[in-house]
């Protein structure tokens, strides 16, 4: 075993300084997180409850029971008298609750039988531009001499938001790059009718059509040159490029009874108007669509009788998008689209894949 050599004094001092630095960095990182968690845990609603003398009830339990359903419970926070927390996802929107305030010996002191949870009342209005909540929400229960509870939700402007908005007003023009410039979607789609559903009498026999998939890249531009907090809704223009496909099972003409498949490939170019609210949670819009595609048997465009199944169409498409998750610079949500594209063709009535093609799709959007 080698004897341990004494370390130079400079190295010892440097190691000690490094440990102190790391400890300070950890403390600096942990304290704000702990303070924020104490203020209001994510996904929770903070309620307050006062007695008939306007004093906060220091200790006890609160019970929320669905009329005709189950119950959820919460303890009044001993470290923050008169306040308690509930997970918002545990409350059922639009349903009526009976709310009871208990003492520690399980005695009901206040009660309300017609309390309704309205999620919109608790929306603090996250402002992505200013990176803070626009409102402070204060839901309050208040007891009366008859043992009944009254309820109200006080909403005030967040002082932090007011300060940042006031600072922003000195800017003459808004920076449109603060809003999403590019959006990407991945969706499953379905053909809903017309000459794009199954028809055993058409084109030798079209047995079925399968739900397909599509991907889109969307460029947003033309945001208003105004500050976002001055507008209830923000408008923009959208240019989208979409690839989509659906597969059809068909009966082979040359080999009766044998089943094969063809694929409806198409590329759509659309341009339209979109709007979103200040928090950029809800988005909707409508667009005109140009579609180029065809029915392909493997890598070749299908030919049947005197027709080659190349398609060119025009139509409209509407969408609704909702942001569900946000964090780390990435926003993810759900998208629903519905559209109708008309593909003209010189075809007989017993032919297929022409005319109006209504469709719908559902999927994921990344802002």
Short mmCIF file of C-alpha atoms in Angstrom, two decimals:
data_model
loop_
_atom_site.label_atom_id
_atom_site.label_comp_id
_atom_site.label_asym_id
_atom_site.label_seq_id
_atom_site.Cartn_x
_atom_site.Cartn_y
_atom_site.Cartn_z
CA UNK A 1 0.00 0.00 0.00
CA UNK A 2 1.35 3.40 -0.96
CA UNK A 3 1.59 5.95 1.88
CA UNK A 4 -0.79 8.91 1.48
CA UNK A 5 1.06 12.01 0.53
CA UNK A 6 0.09 15.33 2.07
CA UNK A 7 -1.75 17.59 -0.37
CA UNK A 8 -0.33 21.01 -1.19
CA UNK A 9 -1.97 23.79 0.81
CA UNK A 10 -3.23 25.55 -2.32
CA UNK A 11 -5.10 22.43 -3.48
CA UNK A 12 -6.72 22.00 -0.06
CA UNK A 13 -7.85 25.66 -0.07
CA UNK A 14 -9.19 25.33 -3.65
CA UNK A 15 -11.17 22.19 -2.75
CA UNK A 16 -12.71 23.91 0.26
CA UNK A 17 -13.73 26.91 -1.82
CA UNK A 18 -15.27 24.63 -4.44
CA UNK A 19 -17.36 22.84 -1.79
CA UNK A 20 -18.60 26.16 -0.41
CA UNK A 21 -19.53 27.33 -3.92
CA UNK A 22 -21.46 24.13 -4.67
CA UNK A 23 -23.29 24.31 -1.34
CA UNK A 24 -24.30 27.93 -1.99
CA UNK A 25 -25.50 27.03 -5.48
CA UNK A 26 -27.64 24.18 -4.16
CA UNK A 27 -29.18 26.39 -1.47
CA UNK A 28 -29.89 29.14 -4.01
CA UNK A 29 -31.64 26.65 -6.28
CA UNK A 30 -33.66 24.93 -3.55
CA UNK A 31 -34.98 27.95 -1.65
CA UNK A 32 -37.00 29.50 -4.55
CA UNK A 33 -38.43 26.10 -5.43
CA UNK A 34 -39.50 25.47 -1.85
CA UNK A 35 -40.98 28.95 -1.54
CA UNK A 36 -42.96 28.51 -4.75
CA UNK A 37 -44.25 25.11 -3.63
CA UNK A 38 -45.43 26.58 -0.33
CA UNK A 39 -47.33 29.29 -2.16
CA UNK A 40 -49.52 27.00 -4.30
CA UNK A 41 -48.65 23.49 -5.45
CA UNK A 42 -49.06 22.92 -9.22
CA UNK A 43 -52.52 21.65 -10.16
CA UNK A 44 -54.08 22.73 -6.85
CA UNK A 45 -56.64 25.43 -6.02
CA UNK A 46 -56.13 27.36 -2.78
CA UNK A 47 -59.36 28.17 -0.92
CA UNK A 48 -59.91 30.22 2.22
CA UNK A 49 -62.62 29.81 4.88
CA UNK A 50 -63.72 32.39 7.47
CA UNK A 51 -66.20 32.28 10.31
CA UNK A 52 -69.06 34.70 10.90
CA UNK A 53 -66.66 37.14 12.61
CA UNK A 54 -64.46 37.27 9.50
CA UNK A 55 -61.72 35.37 11.30
CA UNK A 56 -59.88 32.62 9.44
CA UNK A 57 -60.77 29.20 10.86
CA UNK A 58 -57.44 28.00 12.23
CA UNK A 59 -57.96 24.23 12.22
CA UNK A 60 -60.43 21.67 10.93
CA UNK A 61 -61.43 19.62 7.90
CA UNK A 62 -63.37 20.43 4.74
CA UNK A 63 -65.54 17.90 2.88
CA UNK A 64 -66.76 18.26 -0.74
CA UNK A 65 -69.48 15.72 -1.61
CA UNK A 66 -71.02 15.38 -5.05
CA UNK A 67 -74.78 15.31 -4.74
CA UNK A 68 -75.37 11.67 -5.61
CA UNK A 69 -71.64 10.85 -5.78
CA UNK A 70 -68.41 10.52 -3.81
CA UNK A 71 -66.57 12.88 -1.48
CA UNK A 72 -63.12 14.45 -1.30
CA UNK A 73 -61.50 15.88 1.81
CA UNK A 74 -58.96 18.52 2.73
CA UNK A 75 -57.39 19.66 6.00
CA UNK A 76 -57.11 23.33 6.85
CA UNK A 77 -53.42 24.16 6.69
CA UNK A 78 -52.09 24.61 10.21
CA UNK A 79 -49.18 26.62 8.88
CA UNK A 80 -51.55 28.91 6.98
CA UNK A 81 -54.76 29.18 9.07
CA UNK A 82 -58.03 29.40 7.20
CA UNK A 83 -56.64 28.00 3.94
CA UNK A 84 -56.77 24.59 2.31
CA UNK A 85 -55.93 23.05 -1.07
CA UNK A 86 -57.81 20.81 -3.51
CA UNK A 87 -56.58 19.18 -6.70
CA UNK A 88 -58.47 20.78 -9.57
CA UNK A 89 -58.62 17.44 -11.41
CA UNK A 90 -60.55 15.91 -8.48
CA UNK A 91 -63.43 18.37 -8.94
CA UNK A 92 -66.11 17.66 -11.54
CA UNK A 93 -67.01 20.75 -13.62
CA UNK A 94 -70.65 21.82 -13.65
CA UNK A 95 -71.78 19.40 -10.91
CA UNK A 96 -73.36 20.43 -7.61
CA UNK A 97 -71.52 19.76 -4.34
CA UNK A 98 -72.37 19.89 -0.67
CA UNK A 99 -69.48 21.54 1.17
CA UNK A 100 -69.12 21.09 4.95
CA UNK A 101 -66.60 22.56 7.40
CA UNK A 102 -65.78 20.26 10.35
CA UNK A 103 -64.05 20.91 13.63
CA UNK A 104 -61.43 18.42 14.82
CA UNK A 105 -64.10 16.55 16.82
CA UNK A 106 -66.08 15.98 13.57
CA UNK A 107 -68.75 18.57 14.26
CA UNK A 108 -70.19 20.40 11.25
CA UNK A 109 -70.07 24.13 11.83
CA UNK A 110 -70.82 25.47 8.33
CA UNK A 111 -72.44 23.96 5.25
CA UNK A 112 -73.46 24.88 1.68
CA UNK A 113 -75.49 22.46 -0.50
CA UNK A 114 -75.39 24.09 -3.95
CA UNK A 115 -71.72 24.79 -4.62
CA UNK A 116 -70.72 24.31 -8.28
CA UNK A 117 -67.19 24.02 -9.64
CA UNK A 118 -66.66 26.28 -12.69
CA UNK A 119 -63.05 25.80 -13.95
CA UNK A 120 -63.03 29.10 -15.86
CA UNK A 121 -63.39 31.00 -12.57
CA UNK A 122 -59.96 29.73 -11.48
CA UNK A 123 -58.00 30.43 -14.66
CA UNK A 124 -55.15 32.82 -13.79
CA UNK A 125 -54.60 33.61 -17.48
CA UNK A 126 -50.98 32.64 -18.08
CA UNK A 127 -49.33 35.30 -20.25
CA UNK A 128 -46.59 33.69 -22.35
CA UNK A 129 -45.31 37.07 -23.50
CA UNK A 130 -44.76 38.40 -19.97
CA UNK A 131 -44.07 34.94 -18.50
CA UNK A 132 -46.42 35.27 -15.53
CA UNK A 133 -50.04 34.86 -14.47
CA UNK A 134 -52.27 37.82 -15.30
CA UNK A 135 -54.70 37.35 -12.40
CA UNK A 136 -54.61 36.37 -8.75
CA UNK A 137 -57.58 34.17 -7.84
CA UNK A 138 -59.02 34.15 -4.29
CA UNK A 139 -61.89 31.64 -3.81
CA UNK A 140 -63.48 32.29 -0.40
CA UNK A 141 -65.99 30.50 1.83
CA UNK A 142 -67.64 32.57 4.55
CA UNK A 143 -69.85 31.35 7.41
CA UNK A 144 -72.99 33.05 8.72
CA UNK A 145 -74.89 32.84 12.06
CA UNK A 146 -77.25 30.17 10.66
CA UNK A 147 -74.36 27.80 9.96
CA UNK A 148 -74.52 28.33 6.22
CA UNK A 149 -71.64 29.06 3.87
CA UNK A 150 -71.52 31.71 1.20
CA UNK A 151 -68.97 31.57 -1.58
CA UNK A 152 -67.31 34.04 -3.92
CA UNK A 153 -64.25 34.21 -6.15
CA UNK A 154 -62.30 37.45 -6.01
CA UNK A 155 -60.08 38.11 -9.02
CA UNK A 156 -57.47 40.86 -9.07
CA UNK A 157 -54.70 41.79 -11.47
CA UNK A 158 -51.36 40.27 -10.58
CA UNK A 159 -49.01 43.11 -9.51
CA UNK A 160 -46.13 41.31 -11.22
CA UNK A 161 -48.10 41.23 -14.47
CA UNK A 162 -49.02 44.93 -14.11
CA UNK A 163 -45.39 45.84 -13.55
CA UNK A 164 -44.18 43.89 -16.56
CA UNK A 165 -47.01 45.16 -18.74
CA UNK A 166 -46.22 48.73 -17.73
CA UNK A 167 -42.61 48.23 -18.67
CA UNK A 168 -43.66 46.71 -21.98
CA UNK A 169 -45.79 49.67 -22.95
CA UNK A 170 -42.69 51.72 -23.64
CA UNK A 171 -42.03 49.42 -26.61
CA UNK A 172 -43.57 50.95 -29.72
CA UNK A 173 -44.12 47.66 -31.52
CA UNK A 174 -44.65 44.11 -30.37
CA UNK A 175 -42.16 41.47 -31.37
CA UNK A 176 -44.13 38.94 -33.44
CA UNK A 177 -41.49 36.29 -32.75
CA UNK A 178 -42.84 36.02 -29.22
CA UNK A 179 -45.71 34.04 -30.72
CA UNK A 180 -45.19 30.61 -32.32
CA UNK A 181 -43.88 30.88 -35.86
CA UNK A 182 -43.91 27.18 -36.67
CA UNK A 183 -46.38 24.48 -35.63
CA UNK A 184 -46.24 20.76 -36.33
CA UNK A 185 -49.08 18.24 -36.16
CA UNK A 186 -49.40 14.46 -36.39
CA UNK A 187 -52.97 13.21 -36.86
CA UNK A 188 -55.11 10.22 -37.63
CA UNK A 189 -57.72 10.91 -40.30
CA UNK A 190 -60.89 9.33 -41.65
CA UNK A 191 -62.76 9.75 -44.95
CA UNK A 192 -66.40 10.48 -44.15
CA UNK A 193 -68.41 10.10 -47.34
CA UNK A 194 -69.04 10.66 -51.02
CA UNK A 195 -67.01 8.64 -53.52
CA UNK A 196 -64.28 8.11 -50.96
CA UNK A 197 -66.01 5.50 -48.80
CA UNK A 198 -66.40 1.79 -49.57
CA UNK A 199 -68.58 0.79 -52.54
CA UNK A 200 -68.71 -2.81 -53.76
CA UNK A 201 -70.08 -1.74 -57.17
CA UNK A 202 -67.40 0.85 -58.00
CA UNK A 203 -64.00 0.46 -59.68
CA UNK A 204 -64.20 -3.31 -59.66
CA UNK A 205 -65.26 -3.34 -55.99
CA UNK A 206 -63.98 -1.15 -53.15
CA UNK A 207 -64.42 -3.22 -49.99
CA UNK A 208 -63.22 -0.85 -47.26
CA UNK A 209 -61.25 2.24 -46.44
CA UNK A 210 -58.95 2.33 -43.40
CA UNK A 211 -58.31 5.32 -41.12
CA UNK A 212 -55.11 6.96 -42.31
CA UNK A 213 -52.57 9.39 -40.97
CA UNK A 214 -51.24 12.81 -41.85
CA UNK A 215 -48.46 15.20 -40.87
CA UNK A 216 -48.44 18.98 -41.25
CA UNK A 217 -45.93 21.78 -41.02
CA UNK A 218 -47.50 25.21 -40.43
CA UNK A 219 -45.89 28.62 -40.71
CA UNK A 220 -47.60 31.44 -38.82
CA UNK A 221 -47.09 35.08 -39.73
CA UNK A 222 -48.94 38.38 -39.92
CA UNK A 223 -49.38 38.86 -36.18
CA UNK A 224 -50.85 42.29 -35.30
CA UNK A 225 -48.25 44.93 -34.50
CA UNK A 226 -49.80 45.62 -31.12
CA UNK A 227 -49.00 44.55 -27.61
CA UNK A 228 -50.54 41.18 -26.79
CA UNK A 229 -52.11 42.34 -23.53
CA UNK A 230 -54.20 44.95 -25.39
CA UNK A 231 -56.05 42.26 -27.33
CA UNK A 232 -58.60 39.72 -26.18
CA UNK A 233 -57.63 37.57 -29.17
CA UNK A 234 -54.53 37.56 -31.35
CA UNK A 235 -54.94 36.94 -35.08
CA UNK A 236 -52.43 35.65 -37.58
CA UNK A 237 -52.13 33.97 -40.99
CA UNK A 238 -51.23 30.32 -41.48
CA UNK A 239 -49.55 28.63 -44.45
CA UNK A 240 -49.63 24.85 -44.08
CA UNK A 241 -48.18 21.94 -46.03
CA UNK A 242 -49.82 18.56 -45.29
CA UNK A 243 -49.18 15.02 -46.43
CA UNK A 244 -51.96 12.47 -45.85
CA UNK A 245 -52.87 8.95 -46.91
CA UNK A 246 -55.65 6.37 -46.62
CA UNK A 247 -55.59 2.76 -47.75
CA UNK A 248 -58.45 1.01 -49.62
CA UNK A 249 -59.07 -2.71 -50.02
CA UNK A 250 -60.27 -3.57 -53.53
CA UNK A 251 -61.26 -6.63 -55.52
CA UNK A 252 -58.93 -7.43 -58.41
CA UNK A 253 -60.59 -7.28 -61.81
CA UNK A 254 -58.15 -9.66 -63.49
CA UNK A 255 -58.33 -12.24 -60.67
CA UNK A 256 -61.91 -12.50 -59.37
CA UNK A 257 -62.15 -13.05 -55.62
CA UNK A 258 -58.66 -11.84 -54.88
CA UNK A 259 -58.25 -8.83 -52.62
CA UNK A 260 -55.55 -6.19 -53.07
CA UNK A 261 -55.09 -2.65 -51.82
CA UNK A 262 -54.46 0.83 -53.17
CA UNK A 263 -53.48 3.99 -51.32
CA UNK A 264 -54.86 7.50 -51.62
CA UNK A 265 -51.78 9.75 -51.33
CA UNK A 266 -52.20 13.52 -51.29
CA UNK A 267 -50.28 16.70 -50.54
CA UNK A 268 -52.32 19.72 -49.46
CA UNK A 269 -51.31 23.37 -49.45
CA UNK A 270 -53.58 25.58 -47.36
CA UNK A 271 -53.68 29.23 -46.42
CA UNK A 272 -56.02 30.90 -43.98
CA UNK A 273 -56.76 32.89 -40.86
CA UNK A 274 -56.18 31.73 -37.27
CA UNK A 275 -56.90 33.21 -33.85
CA UNK A 276 -55.76 32.42 -30.32
CA UNK A 277 -56.55 33.85 -26.90
CA UNK A 278 -54.04 35.79 -24.80
CA UNK A 279 -52.86 32.74 -22.89
CA UNK A 280 -52.34 30.89 -26.22
CA UNK A 281 -54.32 27.97 -24.84
CA UNK A 282 -57.14 27.94 -27.39
CA UNK A 283 -56.54 28.28 -31.14
CA UNK A 284 -58.95 28.01 -34.04
CA UNK A 285 -58.98 28.89 -37.70
CA UNK A 286 -60.16 28.24 -41.25
CA UNK A 287 -58.23 27.91 -44.49
CA UNK A 288 -58.61 27.39 -48.23
CA UNK A 289 -56.97 24.21 -49.53
CA UNK A 290 -55.32 23.08 -52.78
CA UNK A 291 -54.81 19.32 -52.97
CA UNK A 292 -52.71 17.26 -55.38
CA UNK A 293 -52.67 13.50 -55.14
CA UNK A 294 -53.83 10.25 -56.61
CA UNK A 295 -54.77 6.63 -56.07
CA UNK A 296 -51.62 4.51 -56.19
CA UNK A 297 -51.22 0.77 -56.62
CA UNK A 298 -47.84 0.37 -54.97
CA UNK A 299 -45.57 2.96 -56.58
CA UNK A 300 -47.69 3.43 -59.72
CA UNK A 301 -50.72 5.58 -60.26
CA UNK A 302 -53.82 3.42 -60.66
CA UNK A 303 -55.31 2.97 -64.14
CA UNK A 304 -58.73 1.45 -64.61
CA UNK A 305 -60.69 1.35 -67.86
CA UNK A 306 -60.11 4.73 -69.54
CA UNK A 307 -59.16 6.67 -66.43
CA UNK A 308 -55.87 7.39 -64.70
CA UNK A 309 -56.49 8.23 -61.02
CA UNK A 310 -54.54 11.43 -60.60
CA UNK A 311 -56.44 13.92 -58.42
CA UNK A 312 -56.42 17.68 -58.10
CA UNK A 313 -58.89 19.38 -55.76
CA UNK A 314 -59.87 22.55 -53.94
CA UNK A 315 -61.74 22.97 -50.68
CA UNK A 316 -61.79 24.32 -47.14
CA UNK A 317 -60.54 23.11 -43.77
CA UNK A 318 -61.25 24.26 -40.19
CA UNK A 319 -59.29 23.44 -37.06
CA UNK A 320 -59.38 23.75 -33.27
CA UNK A 321 -56.18 23.37 -31.22
CA UNK A 322 -55.79 23.39 -27.46
CA UNK A 323 -52.49 23.59 -25.60
CA UNK A 324 -52.43 21.00 -22.81
CA UNK A 325 -48.82 20.89 -21.62
CA UNK A 326 -46.21 23.62 -21.43
CA UNK A 327 -42.70 23.53 -20.09
CA UNK A 328 -39.07 23.58 -21.04
CA UNK A 329 -39.78 25.77 -24.06
CA UNK A 330 -42.12 23.17 -25.57
CA UNK A 331 -45.91 23.40 -25.81
CA UNK A 332 -47.94 20.31 -26.72
CA UNK A 333 -51.66 20.02 -27.27
CA UNK A 334 -54.50 18.36 -29.13
CA UNK A 335 -55.86 19.28 -32.57
CA UNK A 336 -59.19 18.52 -34.25
CA UNK A 337 -59.71 19.25 -37.95
CA UNK A 338 -62.59 18.90 -40.38
CA UNK A 339 -62.52 19.62 -44.08
CA UNK A 340 -64.10 19.04 -47.46
CA UNK A 341 -62.17 18.98 -50.76
CA UNK A 342 -63.73 18.63 -54.18
CA UNK A 343 -61.84 16.51 -56.73
CA UNK A 344 -63.37 16.92 -60.21
CA UNK A 345 -63.04 14.04 -62.69
CA UNK A 346 -64.49 12.98 -66.02
CA UNK A 347 -66.02 9.80 -64.60
CA UNK A 348 -69.20 7.74 -64.77
CA UNK A 349 -71.50 7.45 -61.79
CA UNK A 350 -70.24 3.93 -61.09
CA UNK A 351 -66.64 5.13 -60.97
CA UNK A 352 -64.89 6.09 -57.75
CA UNK A 353 -62.52 8.59 -56.10
CA UNK A 354 -63.96 11.83 -57.42
CA UNK A 355 -66.35 14.53 -56.21
CA UNK A 356 -66.61 15.89 -52.67
CA UNK A 357 -64.30 14.25 -50.10
CA UNK A 358 -65.25 15.22 -46.53
CA UNK A 359 -62.80 14.16 -43.82
CA UNK A 360 -61.97 14.61 -40.15
CA UNK A 361 -58.78 14.16 -38.16
CA UNK A 362 -57.59 14.12 -34.56
CA UNK A 363 -54.06 14.27 -33.26
CA UNK A 364 -51.22 16.04 -31.49
CA UNK A 365 -49.88 19.54 -32.11
CA UNK A 366 -46.49 20.93 -31.09
CA UNK A 367 -46.29 24.72 -30.85
#
